[in-house]
XYZ file of C-alpha atoms in Angstrom:
584
model
C -36.838 -11.249 -6.043
C -35.699 -13.769 -3.672
C -32.506 -12.559 -1.724
C -31.325 -16.155 -1.564
C -29.635 -17.003 -4.789
C -26.047 -17.835 -4.745
C -23.399 -15.887 -7.101
C -21.761 -19.101 -7.983
C -25.444 -20.189 -9.024
C -26.579 -17.921 -11.237
C -26.608 -17.720 -14.992
C -26.122 -15.452 -17.653
C -29.159 -13.024 -18.680
C -30.248 -12.500 -14.755
C -33.052 -9.541 -14.232
C -32.526 -8.607 -17.865
C -28.924 -7.310 -16.766
C -26.114 -7.817 -19.482
C -23.607 -10.175 -17.602
C -20.101 -11.142 -19.374
C -19.685 -14.910 -18.871
C -16.773 -16.443 -17.877
C -15.479 -19.639 -18.964
C -15.027 -22.282 -16.314
C -17.756 -23.949 -13.886
C -18.932 -20.565 -12.173
C -20.172 -18.594 -15.064
C -21.550 -15.042 -13.524
C -18.587 -14.728 -11.236
C -16.411 -13.262 -13.714
C -18.660 -10.284 -14.614
C -19.837 -9.293 -10.714
C -18.917 -5.942 -9.063
C -20.822 -4.074 -12.013
C -22.451 -0.515 -11.323
C -25.173 1.420 -12.279
C -24.858 3.012 -15.681
C -22.865 6.404 -14.938
C -25.360 8.245 -16.502
C -28.157 7.040 -14.327
C -26.379 6.908 -10.959
C -29.013 7.472 -8.705
C -26.204 8.836 -6.384
C -26.750 12.415 -7.544
C -30.242 12.071 -9.014
C -33.746 11.177 -7.960
C -34.069 9.138 -11.127
C -35.772 5.833 -11.143
C -33.650 2.929 -10.479
C -32.313 1.311 -13.816
C -30.889 -1.652 -14.737
C -27.165 -2.445 -14.362
C -24.406 -3.369 -17.004
C -21.502 -5.654 -16.397
C -18.239 -4.161 -15.841
C -15.328 -6.833 -16.599
C -13.988 -8.939 -13.106
C -11.671 -11.705 -12.302
C -11.932 -14.519 -14.421
C -13.770 -17.422 -12.234
C -11.268 -20.737 -11.556
C -12.318 -23.576 -14.102
C -11.575 -25.787 -10.869
C -14.310 -26.538 -8.199
C -14.349 -23.908 -5.418
C -12.609 -24.403 -2.686
C -11.432 -22.259 0.380
C -8.102 -20.394 -0.084
C -6.655 -19.272 2.899
C -2.861 -18.655 1.353
C -1.743 -15.181 1.919
C -3.792 -14.301 4.578
C -3.650 -13.891 8.498
C -5.360 -17.135 8.463
C -1.944 -18.676 7.179
C 0.913 -16.488 8.684
C 0.905 -12.937 10.724
C 3.723 -10.558 10.961
C 5.163 -11.109 14.667
C 7.491 -8.860 16.404
C 10.743 -10.393 18.415
C 12.571 -9.057 20.887
C 12.560 -5.700 22.905
C 13.998 -2.067 22.118
C 13.793 -1.735 17.801
C 11.669 -4.786 17.535
C 12.315 -6.923 14.232
C 9.535 -8.693 12.864
C 9.239 -12.372 11.672
C 6.783 -14.997 10.542
C 4.311 -16.177 13.302
C 0.916 -18.132 13.579
C -2.121 -17.209 11.855
C -5.151 -15.489 13.716
C -7.728 -18.359 14.161
C -11.323 -17.698 13.019
C -14.247 -17.146 15.816
C -18.005 -17.429 15.349
C -19.762 -14.879 16.792
C -23.687 -15.211 17.631
C -24.165 -11.509 18.969
C -27.346 -11.026 16.568
C -28.111 -14.763 15.895
C -27.563 -18.410 17.061
C -25.569 -20.615 14.027
C -27.086 -23.759 13.100
C -25.050 -27.088 12.757
C -24.541 -28.273 9.119
C -24.592 -24.600 7.743
C -21.221 -25.241 5.843
C -22.628 -28.067 3.931
C -25.373 -25.909 3.009
C -24.281 -22.255 2.270
C -23.940 -20.477 -0.751
C -21.889 -17.741 -1.642
C -23.481 -14.293 -2.190
C -20.582 -11.881 -2.517
C -17.116 -11.828 -2.046
C -14.982 -8.627 -1.943
C -11.547 -6.525 -0.464
C -11.718 -3.472 1.574
C -9.004 -1.210 1.867
C -9.018 1.534 4.098
C -6.897 4.919 4.882
C -4.117 4.267 2.663
C -2.919 7.557 3.930
C -0.666 8.129 0.585
C 1.766 10.829 1.725
C 3.697 13.549 -0.245
C 6.219 13.470 2.726
C 8.126 16.814 1.713
C 4.448 18.972 1.307
C 5.017 22.315 2.867
C 1.947 22.223 4.618
C 2.506 18.925 6.708
C 2.344 19.140 10.448
C 5.156 16.973 11.318
C 6.538 19.530 13.845
C 3.637 18.566 16.235
C 5.886 16.037 16.969
C 7.648 18.333 19.798
C 4.224 17.982 21.870
C 2.950 14.338 20.549
C 5.760 11.870 19.331
C 3.214 10.122 17.191
C 2.299 13.316 14.877
C 4.591 11.890 12.599
C 5.857 8.845 11.789
C 9.301 7.728 10.871
C 7.817 5.709 7.953
C 5.918 8.175 6.218
C 7.885 8.418 3.072
C 7.051 4.668 2.093
C 3.404 5.097 1.865
C 3.733 4.551 -2.119
C 5.910 1.380 -1.618
C 3.430 0.222 1.190
C 0.476 0.197 -0.817
C 1.526 -1.490 -4.053
C 2.693 -4.273 -2.098
C -1.151 -4.586 -1.005
C -2.237 -4.172 -4.363
C -0.128 -7.389 -4.875
C -1.182 -9.178 -2.040
C -4.781 -8.685 -3.283
C -3.940 -9.904 -6.816
C -2.229 -13.264 -5.863
C -5.379 -14.238 -3.981
C -7.012 -16.921 -6.115
C -10.287 -16.922 -4.277
C -12.306 -16.004 -1.100
C -10.873 -17.549 2.076
C -14.074 -19.593 3.290
C -15.950 -20.021 -0.348
C -13.185 -20.400 -2.611
C -15.366 -17.689 -4.810
C -14.169 -15.245 -6.974
C -13.255 -11.704 -5.393
C -16.115 -9.289 -7.300
C -14.282 -6.132 -6.401
C -12.109 -4.038 -4.010
C -13.239 -0.972 -2.475
C -11.319 1.566 -0.616
C -13.267 3.670 2.166
C -11.281 6.903 2.683
C -8.403 8.815 3.396
C -6.804 7.418 0.239
C -4.531 10.532 0.224
C -3.272 12.104 3.343
C -2.791 15.880 2.688
C -5.523 16.852 -0.189
C -2.467 17.244 -2.153
C -2.778 16.604 -6.233
C 0.486 15.267 -6.161
C -0.996 12.314 -3.566
C -4.067 11.573 -5.513
C -2.098 10.931 -8.545
C 0.050 8.250 -7.136
C -2.947 6.865 -5.233
C -4.799 6.191 -8.465
C -1.689 5.022 -9.996
C -1.289 2.648 -7.448
C -4.943 1.279 -7.857
C -5.215 1.232 -11.312
C -1.307 0.362 -12.465
C 1.597 2.572 -13.445
C 5.076 4.252 -12.966
C 5.170 6.445 -10.151
C 7.845 8.712 -8.773
C 7.093 9.530 -5.319
C 8.620 12.648 -5.262
C 7.691 16.386 -5.518
C 9.826 19.678 -5.344
C 13.473 18.491 -6.327
C 13.565 15.873 -8.804
C 17.107 15.136 -7.991
C 16.708 14.573 -3.811
C 14.539 14.793 -1.055
C 14.004 18.096 0.669
C 11.977 17.345 4.283
C 11.961 16.786 7.839
C 14.219 13.474 7.352
C 17.514 15.096 6.228
C 16.891 18.429 8.052
C 19.433 17.627 10.815
C 16.637 17.841 13.477
C 17.162 15.643 16.376
C 13.438 15.131 16.843
C 13.118 13.224 12.999
C 14.648 10.070 12.242
C 17.533 10.920 10.034
C 18.134 7.629 8.238
C 21.135 8.722 5.960
C 23.201 10.809 9.000
C 25.777 10.134 11.398
C 23.289 12.777 13.612
C 22.090 11.001 17.124
C 18.647 11.754 16.635
C 16.082 10.728 19.058
C 14.774 7.680 16.943
C 18.186 6.587 16.635
C 18.382 6.400 20.329
C 15.539 4.154 20.386
C 17.208 1.901 18.194
C 16.524 2.785 14.795
C 19.202 2.129 12.305
C 20.979 4.339 10.342
C 20.332 3.196 6.400
C 22.612 5.231 4.002
C 20.863 5.551 0.770
C 17.195 5.173 2.252
C 16.041 8.539 1.205
C 17.325 8.237 -2.233
C 15.715 4.817 -3.062
C 12.292 6.507 -0.982
C 12.188 9.086 -3.990
C 13.111 6.383 -6.893
C 10.722 5.411 -9.443
C 8.079 2.112 -8.648
C 6.024 0.236 -10.658
C 2.332 -0.717 -9.535
C 0.535 -3.995 -11.343
C -2.886 -2.138 -10.447
C -5.467 -3.978 -9.089
C -6.638 -7.028 -11.366
C -10.091 -6.570 -10.476
C -12.525 -3.909 -10.348
C -12.308 -1.446 -7.655
C -14.374 1.211 -6.232
C -13.397 4.785 -4.061
C -15.156 6.333 -1.368
C -13.837 9.219 0.388
C -12.170 10.593 3.638
C -12.036 13.680 5.041
C -8.213 13.331 4.400
C -9.193 13.401 0.678
C -11.943 16.513 0.935
C -10.075 18.582 3.347
C -6.434 20.119 3.783
C -4.713 18.087 6.411
C -7.701 16.424 6.942
C -9.747 18.863 8.668
C -9.184 22.372 7.446
C -12.425 23.854 5.110
C -9.660 25.849 3.377
C -9.563 25.174 -0.340
C -10.384 29.233 -1.155
C -7.538 30.624 1.175
C -5.038 31.948 -1.185
C -2.077 32.219 1.286
C -2.553 28.213 2.131
C -2.611 27.299 -1.554
C 0.443 29.586 -2.466
C 2.339 28.133 0.702
C 1.425 24.498 -0.495
C 3.001 24.850 -4.006
C 5.699 27.327 -2.804
C 9.183 27.527 -1.488
C 8.985 27.610 2.328
C 8.312 24.834 4.649
C 8.214 25.152 8.357
C 9.690 21.590 10.366
C 10.515 22.988 13.813
C 8.377 24.820 16.694
C 8.501 24.719 20.383
C 6.678 22.350 22.447
C 4.153 24.745 23.789
C 3.322 26.582 20.336
C 2.874 22.894 18.723
C 0.276 22.046 21.838
C -1.504 24.967 21.102
C -1.883 23.963 17.226
C -3.071 20.346 18.035
C -5.487 21.531 20.450
C -6.763 23.965 18.141
C -7.514 20.933 15.792
C -8.531 18.611 18.158
C -11.532 20.432 19.854
C -12.382 22.309 16.472
C -11.930 25.665 17.167
C -10.403 26.654 13.735
C -12.323 24.467 11.416
C -11.947 27.111 8.472
C -7.949 27.475 9.193
C -8.162 31.117 10.167
C -5.501 30.507 13.078
C -3.668 27.993 11.368
C -2.800 30.817 8.452
C -1.767 33.347 11.599
C 0.025 30.507 13.028
C 2.232 29.816 9.828
C 2.550 33.767 9.201
C 4.382 34.314 12.427
C 6.608 31.091 11.781
C 7.476 32.754 8.413
C 11.112 33.447 9.123
C 11.621 30.177 10.861
C 10.686 28.445 7.626
C 13.378 26.765 5.480
C 13.765 27.135 1.583
C 12.583 24.231 -0.702
C 11.868 23.635 -4.131
C 8.227 24.717 -5.403
C 5.696 22.696 -7.165
C 2.684 23.200 -8.444
C 1.638 19.778 -8.202
C 1.028 19.858 -4.343
C -1.796 22.330 -4.329
C -4.535 21.091 -3.126
C -7.666 19.503 -4.987
C -11.294 20.373 -4.638
C -13.823 17.847 -4.371
C -14.835 18.397 -8.213
C -11.191 17.739 -9.310
C -11.209 14.405 -7.275
C -14.199 13.099 -9.214
C -12.563 14.438 -12.517
C -9.460 12.678 -11.280
C -11.679 9.434 -10.604
C -13.209 9.588 -14.172
C -10.098 10.707 -16.144
C -9.620 7.123 -18.799
C -5.978 7.296 -17.767
C -6.667 5.626 -14.530
C -9.210 3.322 -15.334
C -7.612 0.381 -15.272
C -10.103 -2.640 -15.179
C -12.547 -0.199 -14.062
C -15.239 0.578 -13.870
C -15.258 3.913 -15.263
C -15.391 6.458 -12.582
C -14.590 3.552 -9.952
C -18.655 3.912 -8.839
C -18.601 7.995 -9.692
C -20.086 9.452 -12.428
C -20.932 12.387 -14.634
C -24.096 12.761 -12.398
C -22.080 13.135 -9.097
C -20.075 16.295 -11.209
C -23.219 17.484 -12.101
C -25.024 17.542 -8.964
C -21.889 18.149 -6.839
C -22.278 14.993 -4.905
C -19.841 11.836 -3.735
C -22.218 9.137 -3.139
C -23.322 6.620 -5.229
C -24.793 2.750 -5.552
C -23.853 -0.318 -7.646
C -24.857 -3.546 -7.842
C -22.244 -6.297 -6.137
C -24.030 -9.223 -7.478
C -27.725 -10.296 -8.465
C -28.917 -10.240 -4.924
C -26.717 -7.889 -3.272
C -26.303 -3.958 -3.713
C -23.339 -1.648 -2.547
C -24.130 1.650 -0.911
C -20.786 4.502 -0.928
C -21.405 7.510 1.241
C -19.877 10.733 1.663
C -19.644 11.302 5.451
C -16.936 14.201 5.039
C -18.562 17.409 6.746
C -17.269 20.200 4.168
C -17.511 22.549 7.199
C -14.074 21.548 8.764
C -13.056 18.935 11.198
C -12.054 15.570 10.929
C -15.398 13.667 12.200
C -17.897 13.453 10.218
C -21.977 13.616 9.373
C -24.403 13.452 6.447
C -26.693 15.949 5.137
C -29.956 15.430 4.796
C -30.571 15.154 1.139
C -28.016 12.280 1.210
C -29.745 10.589 4.149
C -33.170 10.737 2.042
C -31.253 9.572 -0.862
C -29.964 6.394 1.615
C -33.409 5.802 2.816
C -34.936 5.847 -1.193
C -32.136 3.905 -2.166
C -32.678 1.048 0.157
C -36.365 1.218 -0.111
C -36.213 0.901 -3.988
C -33.941 -2.007 -3.402
C -35.498 -3.739 -0.595
C -35.437 -7.188 -2.513
C -31.461 -6.891 -2.868
C -29.339 -7.330 0.134
C -27.512 -4.235 1.252
C -23.849 -3.318 1.951
C -23.131 0.264 3.561
C -19.573 1.622 2.669
C -18.270 4.877 4.668
C -14.888 6.328 5.468
C -16.514 7.390 8.984
C -17.972 4.849 11.768
C -20.966 5.309 13.548
C -19.527 6.648 16.586
C -17.515 9.129 14.910
C -20.245 10.991 12.764
C -20.438 13.660 15.474
C -19.629 16.715 13.450
C -22.578 18.401 12.394
C -21.802 22.190 11.394
C -23.112 23.377 8.478
C -21.679 22.623 4.694
C -20.492 25.899 3.411
C -22.075 25.339 -0.066
C -25.397 24.214 1.646
C -25.706 26.314 4.714
C -29.253 25.750 5.702
C -29.504 22.430 5.270
C -29.491 19.801 8.340
C -26.620 17.727 9.192
C -27.240 14.302 10.559
C -24.715 12.303 13.119
C -24.032 8.281 13.552
C -26.764 7.682 15.947
C -29.232 9.178 13.354
C -27.634 6.951 10.513
C -28.070 3.839 12.784
C -31.718 4.564 13.109
C -32.282 4.697 9.712
C -30.348 1.785 8.441
C -31.880 -0.193 11.205
C -35.297 0.502 9.609
C -34.116 -1.410 6.409
C -34.056 -5.296 7.093
C -32.026 -5.755 4.025
C -29.134 -4.301 5.739
C -26.663 -6.725 6.317
C -23.449 -4.597 7.106
C -21.767 -1.208 7.427
C -18.121 -1.051 6.414
C -15.976 1.230 7.392
C -12.778 2.663 8.716
C -11.040 6.162 9.806
C -10.377 4.957 13.417
C -7.351 2.819 12.400
C -8.245 -0.247 14.402
C -10.183 -3.356 13.565
C -13.932 -3.185 15.051
C -16.342 -5.354 14.657
C -19.673 -3.965 16.389
C -23.212 -5.992 16.120
C -26.332 -3.161 16.052
C -29.873 -4.265 16.873
C -32.632 -1.698 16.283
C -35.550 -0.923 18.071
C -37.369 -1.167 14.218
C -36.063 -4.596 14.024
C -33.557 -4.374 11.544
C -29.844 -5.787 12.682
C -26.627 -5.776 11.005
C -22.868 -5.755 11.369
C -20.581 -2.582 11.507
C -17.073 -3.594 10.372
C -14.354 -1.262 11.175
C -10.915 -2.100 9.398
C -7.305 -0.829 10.411
C -5.549 1.432 8.215
C -2.716 0.657 6.042
C -0.541 3.397 7.158
C -0.308 2.310 11.047
C 1.034 -1.001 12.346
C -0.329 -4.178 11.548
C -1.346 -2.519 8.107
C -4.104 -4.693 7.256
C -7.048 -4.895 4.307
C -10.043 -7.168 4.404
C -11.728 -9.583 2.795
C -15.295 -10.138 3.293
C -17.627 -12.501 2.126
C -21.719 -12.956 2.219
C -23.153 -16.592 2.507
C -26.529 -17.725 2.585
C -26.796 -20.560 4.913
C -30.052 -21.700 3.691
C -31.636 -22.207 7.620
C -32.875 -18.673 7.843
C -29.513 -17.125 8.691
C -26.617 -15.354 6.705
C -23.152 -15.509 7.616
C -20.629 -12.827 6.909
C -16.954 -13.911 6.767
C -14.116 -11.641 7.507
C -10.653 -12.359 6.831
C -7.179 -10.089 7.254
C -4.692 -9.697 4.761
C -1.244 -8.199 5.371
C 0.636 -6.850 2.277
C 2.681 -8.849 -0.182
C 6.265 -7.657 1.502
C 8.333 -10.191 3.705
C 7.574 -9.992 7.439
C 11.382 -10.308 7.510
C 13.186 -7.133 6.625
C 17.225 -6.719 5.617
C 18.385 -3.288 6.184
C 20.523 -3.553 3.422
C 17.642 -4.267 0.560
C 15.923 -0.896 -0.617
C 14.526 -2.401 -3.616
C 10.430 -1.339 -4.313
C 9.946 -4.887 -1.914
C 12.409 -4.195 0.485
C 11.120 -0.773 1.130
C 7.785 -2.126 1.639
C 9.238 -4.540 4.348
C 10.809 -1.955 6.046
C 7.259 0.158 5.804
C 5.290 -1.997 7.839
C 8.374 -2.878 10.214
C 9.188 0.926 10.844
C 5.646 1.505 11.832
C 5.490 -1.372 14.389
C 8.580 0.430 15.705
C 7.034 4.384 15.400
C 7.392 6.284 19.062
C 3.824 6.574 20.417
C 1.912 4.005 17.805
C -0.656 2.292 19.404
C -0.266 -1.367 20.173
C -3.974 -1.963 20.223
C -5.073 -1.067 16.362
C -5.019 -4.923 15.776
C -8.124 -5.231 17.259
C -9.417 -8.394 19.559
C -9.433 -11.758 18.220
C -13.231 -10.825 17.819
C -12.548 -8.050 15.704
C -10.259 -9.865 12.990
C -10.707 -13.200 11.667
C -14.715 -13.712 12.296
C -17.928 -15.485 10.708
C -20.697 -12.871 11.753
C -24.586 -14.386 12.125
C -27.222 -12.930 11.197
C -30.736 -13.453 10.986
C -32.066 -13.209 7.312
C -34.049 -10.199 6.743
């Protein structure tokens, strides 16, 4: 079939697919974002491709399509003011840059182009249970950025991002309806069941109490009296207050108060990251009974010397303890220094199977699709990768790049790499967008998967080579590095595509990205990328500890986090762009 039809111009009954018709001028746009039938998911089987069925999506507007920039960084961006502890205010938006690295833009394309698809990428939400006994906050004695002063507010910040996406009434360039959202991994931070529940409620809607342990009060490093952590409710002159952080009476009580998420009002899909698969994002230690008991138990380590913290951090960064054996020894050696906290079974680590089961739980369906890309076939095969139909002419492919053998960098197993190649070949008449957590440069960890010890692992260069052999690949969309980076790839086999890496929502500037695919009707395709912030106001009010006020503080505190990188927003060519590509 042709890969040149627009979403807006398609009708019902396309390719024998059952599509939910929308009222208004753009019929199909209400029904795109539909997935392969769960029982036939090719993510886990070698079965022949089956026809897709529609999932509900946002209704198309009755009015003619027009660009929609309200609420995006094209209109305004949070801008730091002053020195020391910096406040945020409204600032000018970021302009859009045209990138011609892979193809020359043709004049008049704006009047010819048609929309193929439009979606939102969220990545690295890092929903944090800030009181979890296995958190590594004490590494701050050696690395000031190892703990962030805003970590108790990840739920409030993520809800504000959901609110922003819900308020977008169309894609920024084409005005086409947004078909779905994809979250590209590290949805949770510490592989804890509490975090997984909060993440799923943020995305699908519901009431959330971002608290574990004692239901009446916060128990963690921020009321420990230790000066290396911001003590917001106390008069103690901690190191962060010395740097200008405010005293906010009632902050911790507000941070653990119940909040409500409306849930996304369009279908959403989920891609797994290393923090979702591995305790602390780096240890292959699900079977370690000591660490599991410590996670749910009543003891928490909060303070170690800088020398001890440095040694542990080196073990993690250099991947010298992927199974967590030396980490367990480290904790045992500090047992007497641990402080008492309230035990909580909800802090237990979750396995990959439990991660899939949670996504398939009807309680977290929201507007769908069921499983958010995952299926019963994934459960049967023990896989966390799948494909889905984005629109008539575009497919999405979600990969599992986490290395189950431990460490935070990634790779692919041979079975998944072959499945990716087969899926692209079987859908050669459709454009393809690849989703993963890791970037091509961070897929360097090829240690064996304990469940498949004889299967070879493949690095990012091998994945690039495979994708370059398929001329239907338009983009590889990912996260992990917490930074906006857009990289052109032109491979020896003739294929070319854009790698789009997006900043996290836990580190400043806390962004998500809208991506639009358009056919320019001149032998080229344009991918438009537009960054969005959360709905929280740029200006903060230290007396406002409401859900919205805390979301605003979440952004401002992240700006001021000691040791935080100032380059994660990327360069202008990594932000709001038009990425031109030759049609395959």
